[in-house]
Amino acid sequence: MTAYPPEPWDLEGTGQVGAWRVDAARVPALPDGARPLVARGRALAVTAFVDYAPTGLMAYHELLAGVLARHGRGVALSITDIWVDSEVSLAGGRGLWGIPKDLADFPDGTAAPTGRAGAATTAALVDGRVAARATYAAARGPALRLPLPLVGRVVQTLAGETVATRIRAGGRVRRASATWELPADGPLGWLDGARPVLHLLADPFSLTFGPRLRS
């Protein structure tokens, strides 16, 4: 069994984030007690390529997709699909929080566009096939610093039970233009036909994942 650090994990890096309106009927199954946040038949999904830097607890690349969900009296993110290129991150995500991490290849890393010009393309390959590819370019205008740490929750299934985990994020974000390739016959095919709402570059950001909240 791969050893992994205890929670919480303090991570730093850059990210390429997309928000989408998707047909609620296409959303994958969520943990017991969680249901998609739906308006007019559409749920709100999130996708992200993340490059965790060596300045944090560990360095690795990540692609994730999740859905905003009602859980208890609040709203949480439920991660439905996620890939990393770190065995340690995979083992820790599954063992600590029930995050369904699998392995992927990131042939170009997850580099963010540099400054206000230029674009960067990132891809994740699962079993040699493209799971997602995104091209991002920073929009004009200044970057915005997130006001104080943003606090939220992630809700997952761990050992047959629904568990919630606290997350805190801070850093600097910039609006971006972006195109995503999400093959309909790939693992993120449930997002085929989703409508983009917002694209952001987070550069840099910090994230504290954990501890798991006790019920």
Short mmCIF file of C-alpha atoms in Angstrom, two decimals:
data_model
loop_
_atom_site.label_atom_id
_atom_site.label_comp_id
_atom_site.label_asym_id
_atom_site.label_seq_id
_atom_site.Cartn_x
_atom_site.Cartn_y
_atom_site.Cartn_z
CA MET A 1 0.00 0.00 0.00
CA THR A 2 1.33 3.45 -0.93
CA ALA A 3 1.99 5.67 2.10
CA TYR A 4 0.61 9.21 2.06
CA PRO A 5 0.72 12.27 4.33
CA PRO A 6 -1.99 12.75 6.96
CA GLU A 7 -4.63 15.44 6.52
CA PRO A 8 -4.78 18.33 6.07
CA TRP A 9 -2.83 18.80 2.86
CA ASP A 10 -1.47 22.29 2.19
CA LEU A 11 -1.01 22.64 -1.57
CA GLU A 12 0.05 25.44 -3.91
CA GLY A 13 0.00 25.83 -7.66
CA THR A 14 -1.82 27.10 -10.73
CA GLY A 15 -5.14 26.08 -12.22
CA GLN A 16 -7.31 26.34 -15.34
CA VAL A 17 -10.95 26.24 -14.24
CA GLY A 18 -14.19 25.99 -16.18
CA ALA A 19 -17.80 26.19 -15.00
CA TRP A 20 -20.58 24.62 -17.06
CA ARG A 21 -24.34 24.22 -17.21
CA VAL A 22 -25.10 20.58 -17.95
CA ASP A 23 -28.32 18.61 -18.39
CA ALA A 24 -29.11 17.35 -14.88
CA ALA A 25 -30.13 13.97 -16.29
CA ARG A 26 -26.53 13.42 -17.48
CA VAL A 27 -24.88 14.01 -14.08
CA PRO A 28 -23.18 10.88 -12.67
CA ALA A 29 -24.45 9.35 -9.43
CA LEU A 30 -23.58 11.37 -6.34
CA PRO A 31 -23.05 10.22 -2.73
CA ASP A 32 -26.09 9.30 -0.67
CA GLY A 33 -27.73 12.43 0.72
CA ALA A 34 -26.27 14.69 -1.98
CA ARG A 35 -28.23 15.90 -4.99
CA PRO A 36 -27.23 18.20 -7.84
CA LEU A 37 -27.96 21.90 -7.50
CA VAL A 38 -30.43 22.26 -10.39
CA ALA A 39 -32.04 25.28 -12.03
CA ARG A 40 -34.29 24.89 -15.08
CA GLY A 41 -33.16 21.34 -15.57
CA ARG A 42 -29.46 22.22 -15.57
CA ALA A 43 -26.80 21.39 -12.99
CA LEU A 44 -23.59 23.36 -12.48
CA ALA A 45 -20.43 21.41 -13.20
CA VAL A 46 -16.78 22.36 -12.69
CA THR A 47 -13.70 21.17 -14.58
CA ALA A 48 -10.09 22.00 -13.81
CA PHE A 49 -6.54 21.25 -14.84
CA VAL A 50 -4.25 21.84 -11.87
CA ASP A 51 -0.47 21.99 -11.52
CA TYR A 52 0.47 21.53 -7.86
CA ALA A 53 3.89 23.03 -7.25
CA PRO A 54 6.84 21.80 -5.13
CA THR A 55 6.32 24.78 -2.81
CA GLY A 56 3.31 22.92 -1.36
CA LEU A 57 3.10 19.52 0.32
CA MET A 58 3.65 17.68 -2.96
CA ALA A 59 3.92 18.33 -6.68
CA TYR A 60 1.73 16.62 -9.28
CA HIS A 61 -0.71 17.28 -12.13
CA GLU A 62 -4.46 16.82 -11.96
CA LEU A 63 -7.64 16.86 -14.06
CA LEU A 64 -10.94 16.89 -12.23
CA ALA A 65 -14.66 17.24 -12.88
CA GLY A 66 -17.34 17.70 -10.26
CA VAL A 67 -20.84 18.95 -9.60
CA LEU A 68 -22.21 21.47 -7.13
CA ALA A 69 -24.60 19.61 -4.85
CA ARG A 70 -26.96 20.21 -1.98
CA HIS A 71 -25.82 18.33 1.11
CA GLY A 72 -27.52 18.83 4.43
CA ARG A 73 -28.26 22.52 4.82
CA GLY A 74 -25.45 23.67 2.58
CA VAL A 75 -23.84 23.36 -0.83
CA ALA A 76 -20.74 21.29 -1.54
CA LEU A 77 -18.67 20.12 -4.49
CA SER A 78 -18.86 16.42 -5.28
CA ILE A 79 -15.93 15.24 -7.39
CA THR A 80 -17.20 12.69 -9.90
CA ASP A 81 -14.05 12.16 -12.00
CA ILE A 82 -10.41 12.89 -11.23
CA TRP A 83 -7.00 11.85 -12.52
CA VAL A 84 -3.49 12.55 -11.24
CA ASP A 85 0.05 11.52 -12.12
CA SER A 86 1.06 10.75 -8.52
CA GLU A 87 0.60 7.39 -6.78
CA VAL A 88 0.84 9.16 -3.42
CA SER A 89 -1.91 11.63 -4.28
CA LEU A 90 -4.08 8.82 -5.63
CA ALA A 91 -3.72 6.74 -2.46
CA GLY A 92 -4.24 9.70 -0.14
CA GLY A 93 -7.27 11.04 -2.00
CA ARG A 94 -8.99 7.67 -1.88
CA GLY A 95 -7.93 6.71 1.63
CA LEU A 96 -8.52 10.02 3.43
CA TRP A 97 -11.55 11.51 1.69
CA GLY A 98 -13.09 9.01 -0.75
CA ILE A 99 -12.01 11.03 -3.78
CA PRO A 100 -12.08 8.59 -6.75
CA LYS A 101 -8.63 9.36 -8.14
CA ASP A 102 -7.15 7.39 -11.02
CA LEU A 103 -3.92 7.76 -12.96
CA ALA A 104 -3.43 9.70 -16.20
CA ASP A 105 -0.60 11.04 -18.31
CA PHE A 106 -0.12 14.80 -18.71
CA PRO A 107 2.30 15.00 -21.64
CA ASP A 108 2.51 18.81 -21.62
CA GLY A 109 2.15 19.39 -17.88
CA THR A 110 -0.53 21.89 -16.92
CA ALA A 111 1.25 25.16 -17.63
CA ALA A 112 -0.85 28.32 -17.35
CA PRO A 113 -0.56 31.10 -19.94
CA THR A 114 2.22 33.53 -19.09
CA GLY A 115 1.22 37.10 -18.29
CA ARG A 116 -1.48 38.81 -20.33
CA ALA A 117 -0.58 37.38 -23.71
CA GLY A 118 -0.32 33.97 -25.22
CA ALA A 119 -2.21 30.74 -24.70
CA ALA A 120 -1.42 27.34 -23.25
CA THR A 121 -2.86 23.94 -24.07
CA THR A 122 -3.09 21.11 -21.57
CA ALA A 123 -4.22 17.52 -22.09
CA ALA A 124 -4.79 14.44 -19.97
CA LEU A 125 -4.49 10.97 -21.48
CA VAL A 126 -6.24 7.98 -19.92
CA ASP A 127 -5.18 4.62 -21.34
CA GLY A 128 -3.56 6.54 -24.20
CA ARG A 129 -6.75 8.40 -25.18
CA VAL A 130 -7.61 12.05 -24.59
CA ALA A 131 -9.90 12.45 -21.58
CA ALA A 132 -9.82 16.25 -21.88
CA ARG A 133 -7.82 18.96 -23.59
CA ALA A 134 -8.09 22.68 -22.80
CA THR A 135 -6.57 25.81 -24.34
CA TYR A 136 -6.59 28.90 -22.12
CA ALA A 137 -5.68 32.53 -22.72
CA ALA A 138 -5.86 35.22 -20.04
CA ALA A 139 -8.48 37.91 -20.61
CA ARG A 140 -7.53 41.57 -20.51
CA GLY A 141 -7.72 43.33 -17.20
CA PRO A 142 -6.04 42.99 -13.82
CA ALA A 143 -5.92 39.81 -11.81
CA LEU A 144 -8.14 39.73 -8.75
CA ARG A 145 -7.05 38.53 -5.35
CA LEU A 146 -9.58 36.28 -3.66
CA PRO A 147 -11.04 38.03 -0.59
CA LEU A 148 -9.76 36.15 2.45
CA PRO A 149 -9.60 32.37 2.29
CA LEU A 150 -12.69 30.92 0.60
CA VAL A 151 -14.06 28.08 2.70
CA GLY A 152 -16.14 25.23 1.29
CA ARG A 153 -16.77 21.52 1.47
CA VAL A 154 -16.26 18.47 -0.71
CA VAL A 155 -18.69 15.57 -0.26
CA GLN A 156 -17.73 12.02 -1.29
CA THR A 157 -18.33 8.35 -0.48
CA LEU A 158 -15.76 6.72 1.82
CA ALA A 159 -16.09 3.12 2.97
CA GLY A 160 -19.77 3.12 2.04
CA GLU A 161 -20.58 6.31 3.95
CA THR A 162 -21.07 9.90 2.80
CA VAL A 163 -18.36 12.14 4.22
CA ALA A 164 -17.70 15.87 3.96
CA THR A 165 -14.25 17.47 3.96
CA ARG A 166 -13.36 21.08 4.62
CA ILE A 167 -11.39 23.01 2.00
CA ARG A 168 -9.89 26.51 2.07
CA ALA A 169 -8.55 28.34 -0.98
CA GLY A 170 -6.88 31.67 -1.60
CA GLY A 171 -4.81 33.32 -4.28
CA ARG A 172 -5.18 35.32 -7.46
CA VAL A 173 -7.62 34.71 -10.32
CA ARG A 174 -8.05 36.13 -13.79
CA ARG A 175 -10.89 35.65 -16.26
CA ALA A 176 -9.89 33.74 -19.36
CA SER A 177 -11.05 32.64 -22.77
CA ALA A 178 -10.90 28.91 -23.24
CA THR A 179 -11.83 25.96 -25.41
CA TRP A 180 -12.25 22.47 -24.02
CA GLU A 181 -12.21 19.19 -25.90
CA LEU A 182 -14.29 16.62 -23.99
CA PRO A 183 -14.73 13.57 -26.25
CA ALA A 184 -18.29 12.24 -26.15
CA ASP A 185 -16.98 8.65 -26.01
CA GLY A 186 -14.47 9.45 -23.27
CA PRO A 187 -14.73 9.30 -19.47
CA LEU A 188 -16.07 12.87 -19.35
CA GLY A 189 -18.63 12.25 -22.06
CA TRP A 190 -21.40 13.25 -19.66
CA LEU A 191 -20.22 16.83 -20.23
CA ASP A 192 -20.74 16.62 -23.99
CA GLY A 193 -23.08 19.46 -24.93
CA ALA A 194 -22.54 21.37 -21.68
CA ARG A 195 -22.67 25.15 -21.96
CA PRO A 196 -19.73 27.17 -20.62
CA VAL A 197 -20.52 29.71 -17.92
CA LEU A 198 -17.11 31.01 -16.87
CA HIS A 199 -13.40 30.31 -17.36
CA LEU A 200 -10.75 31.35 -14.84
CA LEU A 201 -7.01 31.14 -14.42
CA ALA A 202 -5.83 30.74 -10.84
CA ASP A 203 -2.19 31.82 -10.72
CA PRO A 204 -1.04 31.32 -8.08
CA PHE A 205 -3.40 29.74 -5.56
CA SER A 206 -3.15 27.94 -2.26
CA LEU A 207 -5.43 25.14 -1.09
CA THR A 208 -5.82 23.42 2.26
CA PHE A 209 -7.65 20.12 1.84
CA GLY A 210 -8.98 18.67 5.08
CA PRO A 211 -9.67 17.81 7.72
CA ARG A 212 -12.62 15.56 7.15
CA LEU A 213 -15.63 16.83 9.05
CA ARG A 214 -16.96 14.56 11.73
CA SER A 215 -20.65 13.74 11.53
#
